[in-house]
Short mmCIF file of C-alpha atoms (C1' of nucleotides) in Angstrom, two decimals:
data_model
loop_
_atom_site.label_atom_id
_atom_site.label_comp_id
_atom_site.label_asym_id
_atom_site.label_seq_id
_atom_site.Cartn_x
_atom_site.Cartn_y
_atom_site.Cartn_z
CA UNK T 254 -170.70 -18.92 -34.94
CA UNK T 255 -168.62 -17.67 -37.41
CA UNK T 256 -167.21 -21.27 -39.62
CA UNK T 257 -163.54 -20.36 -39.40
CA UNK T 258 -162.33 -20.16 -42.23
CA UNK T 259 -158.83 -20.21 -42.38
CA UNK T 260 -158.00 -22.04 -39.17
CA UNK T 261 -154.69 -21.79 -40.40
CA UNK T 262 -152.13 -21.38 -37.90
CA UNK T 263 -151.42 -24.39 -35.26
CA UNK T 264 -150.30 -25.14 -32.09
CA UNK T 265 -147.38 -23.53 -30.53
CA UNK T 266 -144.97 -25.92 -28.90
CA UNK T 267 -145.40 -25.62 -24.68
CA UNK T 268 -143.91 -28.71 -23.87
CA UNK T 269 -140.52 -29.91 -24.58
CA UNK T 270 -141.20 -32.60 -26.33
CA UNK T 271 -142.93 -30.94 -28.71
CA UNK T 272 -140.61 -28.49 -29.31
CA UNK T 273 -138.55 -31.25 -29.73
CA UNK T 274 -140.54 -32.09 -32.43
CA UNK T 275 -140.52 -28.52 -34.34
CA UNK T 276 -136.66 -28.94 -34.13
CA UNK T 277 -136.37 -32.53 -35.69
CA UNK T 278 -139.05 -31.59 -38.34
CA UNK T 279 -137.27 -28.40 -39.28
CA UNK T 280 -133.65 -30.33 -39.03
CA UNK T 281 -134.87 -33.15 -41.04
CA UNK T 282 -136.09 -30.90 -43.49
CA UNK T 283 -132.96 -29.60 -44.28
CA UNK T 284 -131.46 -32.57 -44.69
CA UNK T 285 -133.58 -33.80 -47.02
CA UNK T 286 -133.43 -30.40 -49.02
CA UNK T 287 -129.90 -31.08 -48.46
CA UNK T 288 -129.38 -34.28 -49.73
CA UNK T 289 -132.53 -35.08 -51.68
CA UNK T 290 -133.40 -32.09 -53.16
CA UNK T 291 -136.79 -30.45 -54.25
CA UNK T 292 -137.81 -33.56 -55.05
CA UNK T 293 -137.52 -35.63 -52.48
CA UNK T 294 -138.81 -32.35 -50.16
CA UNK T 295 -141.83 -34.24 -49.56
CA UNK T 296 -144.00 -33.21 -46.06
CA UNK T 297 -143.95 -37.56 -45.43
CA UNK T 298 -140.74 -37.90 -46.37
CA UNK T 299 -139.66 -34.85 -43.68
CA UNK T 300 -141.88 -36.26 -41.32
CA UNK T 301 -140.35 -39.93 -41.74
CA UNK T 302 -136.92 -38.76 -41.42
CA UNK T 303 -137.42 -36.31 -38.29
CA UNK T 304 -138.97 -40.35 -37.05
CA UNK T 305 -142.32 -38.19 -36.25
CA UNK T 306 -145.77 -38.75 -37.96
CA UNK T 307 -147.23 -36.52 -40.28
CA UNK T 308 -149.91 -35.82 -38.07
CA UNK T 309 -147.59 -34.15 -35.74
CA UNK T 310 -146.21 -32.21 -38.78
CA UNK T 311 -149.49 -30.44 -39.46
CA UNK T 312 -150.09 -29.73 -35.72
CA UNK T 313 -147.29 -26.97 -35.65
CA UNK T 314 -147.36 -26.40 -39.14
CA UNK T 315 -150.64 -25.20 -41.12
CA UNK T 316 -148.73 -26.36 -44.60
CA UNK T 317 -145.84 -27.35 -46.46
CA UNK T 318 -145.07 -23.49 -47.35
CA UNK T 319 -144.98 -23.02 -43.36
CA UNK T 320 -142.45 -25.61 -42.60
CA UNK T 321 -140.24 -23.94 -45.62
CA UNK T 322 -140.57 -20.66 -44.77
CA UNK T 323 -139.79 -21.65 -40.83
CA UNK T 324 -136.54 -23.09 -42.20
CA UNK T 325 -135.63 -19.91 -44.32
CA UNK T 326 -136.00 -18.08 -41.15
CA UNK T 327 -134.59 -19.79 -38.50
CA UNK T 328 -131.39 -19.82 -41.32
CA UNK T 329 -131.20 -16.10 -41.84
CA UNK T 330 -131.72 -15.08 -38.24
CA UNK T 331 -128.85 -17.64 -37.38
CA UNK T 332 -126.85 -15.42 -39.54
CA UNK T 333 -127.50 -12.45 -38.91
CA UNK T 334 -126.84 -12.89 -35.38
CA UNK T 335 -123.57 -14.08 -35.96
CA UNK T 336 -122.84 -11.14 -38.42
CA UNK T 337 -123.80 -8.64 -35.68
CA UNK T 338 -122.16 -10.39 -33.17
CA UNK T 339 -118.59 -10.39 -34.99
CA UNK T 340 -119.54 -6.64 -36.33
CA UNK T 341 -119.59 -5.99 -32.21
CA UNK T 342 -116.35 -7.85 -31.50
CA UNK T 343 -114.71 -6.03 -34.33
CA UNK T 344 -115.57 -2.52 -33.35
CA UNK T 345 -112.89 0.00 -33.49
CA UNK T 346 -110.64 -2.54 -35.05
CA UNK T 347 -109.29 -2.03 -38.65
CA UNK T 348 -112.24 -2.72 -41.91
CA UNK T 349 -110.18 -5.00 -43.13
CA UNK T 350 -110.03 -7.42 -40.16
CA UNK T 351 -113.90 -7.08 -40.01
CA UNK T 352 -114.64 -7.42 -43.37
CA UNK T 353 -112.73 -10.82 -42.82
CA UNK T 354 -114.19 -11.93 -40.41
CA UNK T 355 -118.05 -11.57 -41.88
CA UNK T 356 -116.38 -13.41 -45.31
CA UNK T 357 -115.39 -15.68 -42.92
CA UNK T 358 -119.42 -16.24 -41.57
CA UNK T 359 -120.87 -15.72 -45.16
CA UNK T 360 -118.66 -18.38 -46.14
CA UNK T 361 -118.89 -20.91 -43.51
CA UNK T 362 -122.77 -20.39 -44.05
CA UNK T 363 -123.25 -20.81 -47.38
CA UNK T 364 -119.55 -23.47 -48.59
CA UNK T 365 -120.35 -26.20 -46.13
CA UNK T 366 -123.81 -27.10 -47.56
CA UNK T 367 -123.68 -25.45 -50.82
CA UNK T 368 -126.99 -27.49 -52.17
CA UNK T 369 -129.24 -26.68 -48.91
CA UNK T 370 -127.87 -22.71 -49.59
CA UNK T 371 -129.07 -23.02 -52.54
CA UNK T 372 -132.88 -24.22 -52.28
CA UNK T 373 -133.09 -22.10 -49.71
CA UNK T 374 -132.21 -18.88 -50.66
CA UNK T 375 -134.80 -20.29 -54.06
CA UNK T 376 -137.81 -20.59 -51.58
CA UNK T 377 -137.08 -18.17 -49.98
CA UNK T 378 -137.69 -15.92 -53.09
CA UNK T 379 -140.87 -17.92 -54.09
CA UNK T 380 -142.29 -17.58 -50.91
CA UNK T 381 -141.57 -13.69 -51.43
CA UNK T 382 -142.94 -10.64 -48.63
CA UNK T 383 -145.24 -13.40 -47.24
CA UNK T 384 -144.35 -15.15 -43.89
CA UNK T 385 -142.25 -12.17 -43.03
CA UNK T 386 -138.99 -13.47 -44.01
CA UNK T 387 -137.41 -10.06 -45.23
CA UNK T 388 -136.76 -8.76 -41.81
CA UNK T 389 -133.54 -10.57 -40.69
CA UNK T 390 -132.24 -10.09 -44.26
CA UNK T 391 -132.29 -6.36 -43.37
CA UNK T 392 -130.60 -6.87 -40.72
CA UNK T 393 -127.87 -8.99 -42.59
CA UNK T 394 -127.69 -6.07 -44.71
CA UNK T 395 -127.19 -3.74 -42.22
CA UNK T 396 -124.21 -5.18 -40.77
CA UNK T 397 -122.41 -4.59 -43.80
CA UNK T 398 -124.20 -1.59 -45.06
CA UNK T 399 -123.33 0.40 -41.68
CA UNK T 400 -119.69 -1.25 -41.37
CA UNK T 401 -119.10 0.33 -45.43
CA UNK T 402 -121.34 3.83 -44.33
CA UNK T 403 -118.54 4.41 -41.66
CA UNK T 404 -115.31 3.25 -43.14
CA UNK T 405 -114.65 6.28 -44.86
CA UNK T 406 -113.57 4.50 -48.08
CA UNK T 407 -114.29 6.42 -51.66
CA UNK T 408 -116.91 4.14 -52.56
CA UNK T 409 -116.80 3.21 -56.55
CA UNK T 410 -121.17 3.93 -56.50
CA UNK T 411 -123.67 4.40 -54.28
CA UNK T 412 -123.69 2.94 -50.69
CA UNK T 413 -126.83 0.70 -51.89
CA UNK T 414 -125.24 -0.73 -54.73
CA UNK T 415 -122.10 -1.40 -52.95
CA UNK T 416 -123.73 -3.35 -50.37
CA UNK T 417 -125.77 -5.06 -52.46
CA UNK T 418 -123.21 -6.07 -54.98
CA UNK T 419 -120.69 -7.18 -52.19
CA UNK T 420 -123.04 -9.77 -51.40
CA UNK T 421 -124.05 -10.78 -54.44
CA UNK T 422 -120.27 -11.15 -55.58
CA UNK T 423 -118.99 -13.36 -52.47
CA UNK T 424 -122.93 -15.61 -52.86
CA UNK T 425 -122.13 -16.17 -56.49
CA UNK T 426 -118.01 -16.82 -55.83
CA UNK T 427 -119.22 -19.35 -52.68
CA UNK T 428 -122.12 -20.51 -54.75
CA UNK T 429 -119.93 -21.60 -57.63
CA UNK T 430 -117.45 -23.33 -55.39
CA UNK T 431 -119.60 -25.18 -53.39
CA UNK T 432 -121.43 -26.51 -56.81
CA UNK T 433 -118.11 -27.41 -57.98
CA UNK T 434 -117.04 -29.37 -55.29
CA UNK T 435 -114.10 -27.69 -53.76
CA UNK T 436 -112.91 -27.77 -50.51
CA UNK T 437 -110.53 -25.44 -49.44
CA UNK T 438 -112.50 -22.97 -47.70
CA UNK T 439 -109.30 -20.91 -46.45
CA UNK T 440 -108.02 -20.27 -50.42
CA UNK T 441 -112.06 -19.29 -50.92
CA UNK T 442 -111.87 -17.25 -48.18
CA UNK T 443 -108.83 -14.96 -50.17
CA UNK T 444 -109.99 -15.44 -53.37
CA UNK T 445 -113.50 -13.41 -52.11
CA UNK T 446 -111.67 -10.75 -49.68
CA UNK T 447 -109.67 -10.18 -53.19
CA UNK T 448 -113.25 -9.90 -54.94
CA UNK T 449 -114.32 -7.85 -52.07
CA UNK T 450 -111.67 -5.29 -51.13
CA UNK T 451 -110.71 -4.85 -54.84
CA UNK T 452 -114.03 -3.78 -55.47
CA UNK T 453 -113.99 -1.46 -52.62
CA UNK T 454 -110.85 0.21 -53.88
CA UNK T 455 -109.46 -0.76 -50.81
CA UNK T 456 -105.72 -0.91 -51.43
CA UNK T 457 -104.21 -4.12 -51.13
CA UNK T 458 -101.59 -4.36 -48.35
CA UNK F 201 -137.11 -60.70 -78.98
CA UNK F 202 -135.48 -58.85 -76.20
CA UNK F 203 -138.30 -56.78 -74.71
CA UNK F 204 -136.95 -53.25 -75.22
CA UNK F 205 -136.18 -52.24 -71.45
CA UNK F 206 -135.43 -48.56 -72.47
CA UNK F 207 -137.73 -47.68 -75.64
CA UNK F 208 -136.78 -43.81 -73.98
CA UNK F 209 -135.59 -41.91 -76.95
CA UNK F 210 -138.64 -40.46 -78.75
CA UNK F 211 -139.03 -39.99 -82.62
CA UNK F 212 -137.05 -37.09 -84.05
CA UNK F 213 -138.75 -34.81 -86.09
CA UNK F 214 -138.62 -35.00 -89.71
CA UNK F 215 -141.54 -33.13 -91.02
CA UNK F 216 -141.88 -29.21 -90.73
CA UNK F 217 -144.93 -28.89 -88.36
CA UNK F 218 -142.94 -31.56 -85.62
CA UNK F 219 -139.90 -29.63 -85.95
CA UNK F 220 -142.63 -26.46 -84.87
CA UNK F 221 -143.87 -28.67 -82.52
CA UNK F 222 -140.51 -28.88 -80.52
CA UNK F 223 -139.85 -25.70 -80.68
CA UNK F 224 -143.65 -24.49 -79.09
CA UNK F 225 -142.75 -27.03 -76.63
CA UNK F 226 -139.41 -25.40 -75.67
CA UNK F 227 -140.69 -22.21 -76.07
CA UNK F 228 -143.38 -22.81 -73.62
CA UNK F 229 -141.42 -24.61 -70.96
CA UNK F 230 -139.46 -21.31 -71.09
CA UNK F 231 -142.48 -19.34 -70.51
CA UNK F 232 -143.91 -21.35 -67.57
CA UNK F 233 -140.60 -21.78 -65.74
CA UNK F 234 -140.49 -17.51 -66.18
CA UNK F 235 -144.09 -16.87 -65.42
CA UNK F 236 -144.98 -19.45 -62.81
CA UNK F 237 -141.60 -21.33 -61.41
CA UNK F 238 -141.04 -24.92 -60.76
CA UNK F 239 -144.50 -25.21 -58.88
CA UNK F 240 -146.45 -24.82 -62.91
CA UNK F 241 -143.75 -26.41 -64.58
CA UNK F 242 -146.03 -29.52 -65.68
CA UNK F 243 -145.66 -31.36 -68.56
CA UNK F 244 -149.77 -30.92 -69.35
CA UNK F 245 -149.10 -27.41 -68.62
CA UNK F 246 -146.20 -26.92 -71.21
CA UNK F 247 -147.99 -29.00 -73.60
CA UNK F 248 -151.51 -26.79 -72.87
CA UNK F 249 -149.18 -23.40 -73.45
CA UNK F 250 -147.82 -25.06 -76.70
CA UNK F 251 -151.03 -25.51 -77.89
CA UNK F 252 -150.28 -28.80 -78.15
CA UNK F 253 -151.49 -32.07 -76.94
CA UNK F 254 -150.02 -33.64 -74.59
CA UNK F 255 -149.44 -36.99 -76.10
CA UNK F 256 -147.45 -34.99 -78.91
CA UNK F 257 -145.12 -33.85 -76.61
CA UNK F 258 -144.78 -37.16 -75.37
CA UNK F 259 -143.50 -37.75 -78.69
CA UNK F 260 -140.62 -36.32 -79.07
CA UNK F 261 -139.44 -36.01 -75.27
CA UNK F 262 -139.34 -39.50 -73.08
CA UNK F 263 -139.85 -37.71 -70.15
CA UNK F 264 -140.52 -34.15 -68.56
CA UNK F 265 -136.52 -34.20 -67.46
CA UNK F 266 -135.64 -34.83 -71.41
CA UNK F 267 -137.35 -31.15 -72.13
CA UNK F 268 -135.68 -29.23 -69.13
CA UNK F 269 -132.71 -30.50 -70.57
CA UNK F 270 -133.46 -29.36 -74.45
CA UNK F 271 -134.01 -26.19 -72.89
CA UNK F 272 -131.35 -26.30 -70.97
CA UNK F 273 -129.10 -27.06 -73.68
CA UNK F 274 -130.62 -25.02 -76.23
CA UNK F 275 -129.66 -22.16 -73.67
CA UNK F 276 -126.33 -23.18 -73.41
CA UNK F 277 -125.25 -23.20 -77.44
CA UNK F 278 -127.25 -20.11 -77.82
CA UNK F 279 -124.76 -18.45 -74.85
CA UNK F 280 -121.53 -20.18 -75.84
CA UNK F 281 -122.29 -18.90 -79.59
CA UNK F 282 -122.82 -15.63 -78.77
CA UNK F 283 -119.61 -15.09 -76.81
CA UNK F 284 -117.59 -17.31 -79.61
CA UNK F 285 -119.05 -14.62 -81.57
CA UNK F 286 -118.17 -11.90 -79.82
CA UNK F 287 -114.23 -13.18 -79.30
CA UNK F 288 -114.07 -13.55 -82.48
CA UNK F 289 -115.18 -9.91 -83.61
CA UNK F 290 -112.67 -8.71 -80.92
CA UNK F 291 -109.82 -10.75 -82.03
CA UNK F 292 -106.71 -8.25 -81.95
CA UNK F 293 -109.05 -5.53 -80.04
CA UNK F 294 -107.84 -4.26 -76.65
CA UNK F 295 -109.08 -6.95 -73.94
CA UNK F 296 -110.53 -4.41 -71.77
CA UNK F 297 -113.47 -3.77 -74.88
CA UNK F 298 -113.98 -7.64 -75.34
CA UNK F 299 -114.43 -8.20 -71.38
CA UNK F 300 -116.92 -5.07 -72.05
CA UNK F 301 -118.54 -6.95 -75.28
CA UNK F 302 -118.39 -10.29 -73.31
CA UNK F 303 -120.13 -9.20 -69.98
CA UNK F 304 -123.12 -7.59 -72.36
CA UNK F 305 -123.39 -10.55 -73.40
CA UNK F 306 -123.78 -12.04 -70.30
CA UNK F 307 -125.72 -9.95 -69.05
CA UNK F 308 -128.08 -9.53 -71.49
CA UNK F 309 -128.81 -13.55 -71.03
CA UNK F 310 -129.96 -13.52 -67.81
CA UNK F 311 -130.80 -10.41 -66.80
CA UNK F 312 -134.37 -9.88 -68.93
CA UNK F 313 -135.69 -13.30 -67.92
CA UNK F 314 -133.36 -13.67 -64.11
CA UNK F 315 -136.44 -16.24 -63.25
CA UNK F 316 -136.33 -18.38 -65.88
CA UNK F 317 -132.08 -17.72 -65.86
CA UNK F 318 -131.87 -19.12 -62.33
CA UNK F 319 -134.26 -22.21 -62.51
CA UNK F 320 -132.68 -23.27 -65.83
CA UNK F 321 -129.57 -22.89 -63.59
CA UNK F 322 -131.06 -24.99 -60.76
CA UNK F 323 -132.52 -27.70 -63.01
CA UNK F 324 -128.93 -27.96 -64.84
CA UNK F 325 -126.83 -28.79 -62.06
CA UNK F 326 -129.99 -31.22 -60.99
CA UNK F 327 -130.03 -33.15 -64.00
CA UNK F 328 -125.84 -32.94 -63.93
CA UNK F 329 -123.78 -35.21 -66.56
CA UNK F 330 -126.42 -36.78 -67.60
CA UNK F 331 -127.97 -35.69 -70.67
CA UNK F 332 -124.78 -34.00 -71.79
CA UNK F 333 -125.34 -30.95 -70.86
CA UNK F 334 -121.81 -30.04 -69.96
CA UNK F 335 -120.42 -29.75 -73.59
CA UNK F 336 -121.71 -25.79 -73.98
CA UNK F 337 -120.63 -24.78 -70.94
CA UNK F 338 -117.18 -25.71 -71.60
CA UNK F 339 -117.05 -23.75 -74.73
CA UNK F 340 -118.45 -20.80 -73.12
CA UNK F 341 -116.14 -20.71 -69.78
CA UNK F 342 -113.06 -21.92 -72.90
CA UNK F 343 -113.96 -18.14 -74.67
CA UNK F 344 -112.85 -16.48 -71.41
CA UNK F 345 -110.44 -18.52 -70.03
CA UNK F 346 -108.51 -17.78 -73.52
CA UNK F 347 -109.13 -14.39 -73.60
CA UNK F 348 -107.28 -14.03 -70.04
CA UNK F 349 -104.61 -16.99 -71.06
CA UNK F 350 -103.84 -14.61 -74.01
CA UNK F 351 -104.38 -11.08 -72.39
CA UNK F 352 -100.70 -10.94 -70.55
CA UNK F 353 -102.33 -9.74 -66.96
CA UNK F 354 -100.59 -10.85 -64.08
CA UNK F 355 -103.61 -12.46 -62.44
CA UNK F 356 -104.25 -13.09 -58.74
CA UNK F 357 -104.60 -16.81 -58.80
CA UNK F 358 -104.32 -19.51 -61.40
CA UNK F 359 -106.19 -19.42 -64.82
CA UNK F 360 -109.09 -21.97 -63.91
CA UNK F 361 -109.91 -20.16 -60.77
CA UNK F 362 -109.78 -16.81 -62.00
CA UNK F 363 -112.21 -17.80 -65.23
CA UNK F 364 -114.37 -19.36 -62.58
CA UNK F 365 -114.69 -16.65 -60.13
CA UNK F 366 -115.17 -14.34 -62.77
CA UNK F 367 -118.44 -15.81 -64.49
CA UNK F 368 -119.56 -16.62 -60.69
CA UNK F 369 -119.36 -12.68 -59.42
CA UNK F 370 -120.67 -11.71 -62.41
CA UNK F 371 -123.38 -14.48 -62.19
CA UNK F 372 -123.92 -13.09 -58.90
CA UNK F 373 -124.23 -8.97 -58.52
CA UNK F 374 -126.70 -9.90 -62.58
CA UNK F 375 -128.51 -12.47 -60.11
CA UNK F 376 -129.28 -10.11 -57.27
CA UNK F 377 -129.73 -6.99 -59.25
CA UNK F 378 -132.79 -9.29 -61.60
CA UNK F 379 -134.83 -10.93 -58.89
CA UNK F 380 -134.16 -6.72 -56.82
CA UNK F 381 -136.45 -5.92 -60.09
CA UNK F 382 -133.47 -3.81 -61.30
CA UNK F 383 -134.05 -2.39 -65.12
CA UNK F 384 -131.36 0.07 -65.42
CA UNK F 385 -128.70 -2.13 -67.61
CA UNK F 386 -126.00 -0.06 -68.63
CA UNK F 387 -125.74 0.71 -65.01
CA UNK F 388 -125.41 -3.05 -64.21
CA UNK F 389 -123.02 -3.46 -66.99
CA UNK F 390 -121.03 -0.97 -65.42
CA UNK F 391 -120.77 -2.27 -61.65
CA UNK F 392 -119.95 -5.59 -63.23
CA UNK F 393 -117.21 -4.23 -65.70
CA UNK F 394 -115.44 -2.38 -62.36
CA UNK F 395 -115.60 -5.65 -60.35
CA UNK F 396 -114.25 -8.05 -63.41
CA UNK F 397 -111.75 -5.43 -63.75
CA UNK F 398 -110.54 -4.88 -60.18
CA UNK F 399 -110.51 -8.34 -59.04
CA UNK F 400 -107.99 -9.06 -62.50
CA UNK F 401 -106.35 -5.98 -61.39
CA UNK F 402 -106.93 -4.41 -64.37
CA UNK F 403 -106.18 -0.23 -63.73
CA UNK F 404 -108.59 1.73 -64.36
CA UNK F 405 -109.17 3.63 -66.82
"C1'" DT C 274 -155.09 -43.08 -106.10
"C1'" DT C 275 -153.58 -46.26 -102.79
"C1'" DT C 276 -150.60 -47.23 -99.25
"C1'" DT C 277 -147.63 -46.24 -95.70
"C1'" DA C 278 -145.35 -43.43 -92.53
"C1'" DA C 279 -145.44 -39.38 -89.68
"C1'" DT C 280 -147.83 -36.59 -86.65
"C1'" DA C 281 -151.56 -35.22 -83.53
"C1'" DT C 282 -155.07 -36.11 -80.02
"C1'" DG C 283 -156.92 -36.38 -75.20
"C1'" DA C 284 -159.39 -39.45 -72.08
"C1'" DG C 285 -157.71 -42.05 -68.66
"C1'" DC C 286 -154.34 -44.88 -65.74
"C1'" DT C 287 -151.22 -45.02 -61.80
"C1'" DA C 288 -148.53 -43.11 -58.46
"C1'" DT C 289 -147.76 -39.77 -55.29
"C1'" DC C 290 -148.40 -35.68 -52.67
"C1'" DA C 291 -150.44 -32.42 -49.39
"C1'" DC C 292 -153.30 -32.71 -45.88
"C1'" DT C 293 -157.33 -34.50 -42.41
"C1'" DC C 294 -159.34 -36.75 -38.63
"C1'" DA C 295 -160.69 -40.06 -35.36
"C1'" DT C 296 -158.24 -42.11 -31.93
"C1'" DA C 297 -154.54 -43.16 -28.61
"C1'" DT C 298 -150.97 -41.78 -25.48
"C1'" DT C 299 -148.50 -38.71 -22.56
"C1'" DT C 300 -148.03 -34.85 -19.47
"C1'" DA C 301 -149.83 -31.29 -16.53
"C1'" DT C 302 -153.21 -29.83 -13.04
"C1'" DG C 303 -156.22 -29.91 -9.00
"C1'" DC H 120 -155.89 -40.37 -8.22
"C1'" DA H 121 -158.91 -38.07 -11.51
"C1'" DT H 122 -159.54 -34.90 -15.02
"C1'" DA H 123 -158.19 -32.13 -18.64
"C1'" DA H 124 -154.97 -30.45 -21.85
"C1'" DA H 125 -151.25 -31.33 -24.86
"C1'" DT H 126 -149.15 -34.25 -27.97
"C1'" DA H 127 -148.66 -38.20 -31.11
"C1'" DT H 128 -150.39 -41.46 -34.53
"C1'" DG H 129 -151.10 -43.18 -39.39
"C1'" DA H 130 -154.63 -44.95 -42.37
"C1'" DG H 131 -157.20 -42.63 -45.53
"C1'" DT H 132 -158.92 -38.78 -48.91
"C1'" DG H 133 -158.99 -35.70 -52.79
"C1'" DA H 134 -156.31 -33.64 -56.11
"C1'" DT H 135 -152.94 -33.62 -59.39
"C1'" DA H 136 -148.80 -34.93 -61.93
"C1'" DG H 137 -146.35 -37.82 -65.22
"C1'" DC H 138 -147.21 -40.59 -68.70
"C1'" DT H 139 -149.71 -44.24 -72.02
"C1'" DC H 140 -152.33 -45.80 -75.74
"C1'" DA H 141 -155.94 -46.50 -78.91
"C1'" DT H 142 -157.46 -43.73 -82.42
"C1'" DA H 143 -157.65 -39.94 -85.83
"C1'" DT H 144 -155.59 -36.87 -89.12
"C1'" DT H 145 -152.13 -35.26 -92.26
"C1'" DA H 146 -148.31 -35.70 -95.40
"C1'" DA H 147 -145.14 -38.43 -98.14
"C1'" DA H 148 -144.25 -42.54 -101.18
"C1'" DA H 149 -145.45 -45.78 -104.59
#
DNA sequence: TTTTAATATGAGCTATCACTCATATTTATG
DNA sequence: CATAAATATGAGTGATAGCTCATATTAAAA
């Protein structure tokens, strides 16, 4: 008899065409972040393009917030399951080759839709601790963390730090280039190992 | 007899208290972009900060785009001066102590306010060429682009992509070390110096 | 002082946005 | 088939944002 009062979260998709639905709302919004921007990222205006009705919107999703943060998440666990998985296909193979191939991900990530990178990793700060977002980061941030932990390299400060700022190096390098239109992801791809392994101290071959 | 179409640009100040009036205006946007993000940046909320009506502001900016980009610009010349500054007090000086002098100044920019750093960021490359926003940002990425034209380093890719690359890793490890609530500057000064350095191939010291 | 220009005000208009709900349709279940 | 559950619909609602305008106040000009 208690009035619920936050009758917040919605329906879970059992069907397939609903889930159908929770894919083309979260797709469209992307797009729209994408090519639109925050202003266009309007819940009709996702709703339109994913050709569903808002009413279906707020069925799986208790907000706008929800529908953002659902996007944010389903982006970072998509990478960080292709960082572990190419962390697992490089082991035992030189750091080099590894670190490499995870510029390689990063980049192909973040360079391809440099605008949609961008709002996202934005809400995803906004939204902050809530919606649990944090926890595939981590894991992002293990891959690397771990791979640098065991590489025996001299490291120039703390393991942390080093993780931390590799990351933030190669998003601003990417970030930059995308913004400034350029195309040649292979020549971005060097110009960040260069960032990267310099950094290191890893000797260049 | 024409009817005006565009009667967009506002009166320009002339008298003291409108030129004050601008400035709380600015001053505020600043302050709300910092404090609450993009979701208080109103125009009734500036103008309420400002202590100012909102019809003033209406006054001397034709829309709420027309004061992100006074800010925006505003920002800009008060960067691109600062480093012009600094080049010029290190004229003849070893380039390894203006890089230093530079990257403070950097630094200093947008690591006390990284909120307010990063949406002005966002909103720039939103409102693009329009506005004119572009002209300061030249100047500023001219100051370092000269500095390395001039500094005799053998540098790992052309001029315009190693200028670029270095504001963006810069921009990058400052970004992520402000919003991870970082306060320990000198520190940050110093991981930035060591990647600038290494990626120009600079030896250490 | 008188007149004119500059500046300031804020209630209110219009458009739009996030979100609801009553209803209709589709799928699963027995 | 019949019944119930799941899903889909979109007009409509309340709130708020950007912005206007008629009016008031202050400062400069004559």
């Amino acid at each position: 008899m208690i009035p619920n009062l936050p009758p917040k979260p919605r329906k879970t998709p059992v069907q397939a065409r609903s889930t159908a639905t929770v894919d083309a709302i979260l797709e469209a919004a992307a797009r729209i972040l994408e090519t639109e921007g925050l202003e266009g990222y309007t819940t009709n205006a996702i709703a339109k393009r994913a050709g569903v009705s808002i009413g279906s919107l707020y069925q799986y999703f208790p907000n706008k917030d929800a529908v953002t943060a659902a996007l944010v998440r389903t982006d970072s666990e998509t990478m960080a399951a292709r960082m572990e998985e190419v962390r697992c296909a490089f082991e035992g193979r030189p750091i080099r080759d590894c670190i490499d191939a995870l510029i390689e991900v990063a980049v192909c990530h973040q360079f391809d839709r440099p605008m949609l990178a961008r709002l996202i990793d934005l809400e995803e700060h906004r939204l902050g601790q809530d919606f649990g977002l944090s926890e595939a980061k981590q894991r992002i941030v293990q891959v690397v963390r771990s791979l640098l932990a065991q590489s025996g390299l001299d490291l120039p400060f703390d393991l942390d730090t080093v993780t931390q700022d590799v990351f933030a190096l190669a998003h601003g390098i990417t970030d930059a280039a995308g913004l400034n239109g350029e195309t040649d992801r292979p020549r971005l791809n060097t110009r960040i190992r260069h960032a990267v392994l310099s950094y290191l101290g890893v000797p260049a071959s």
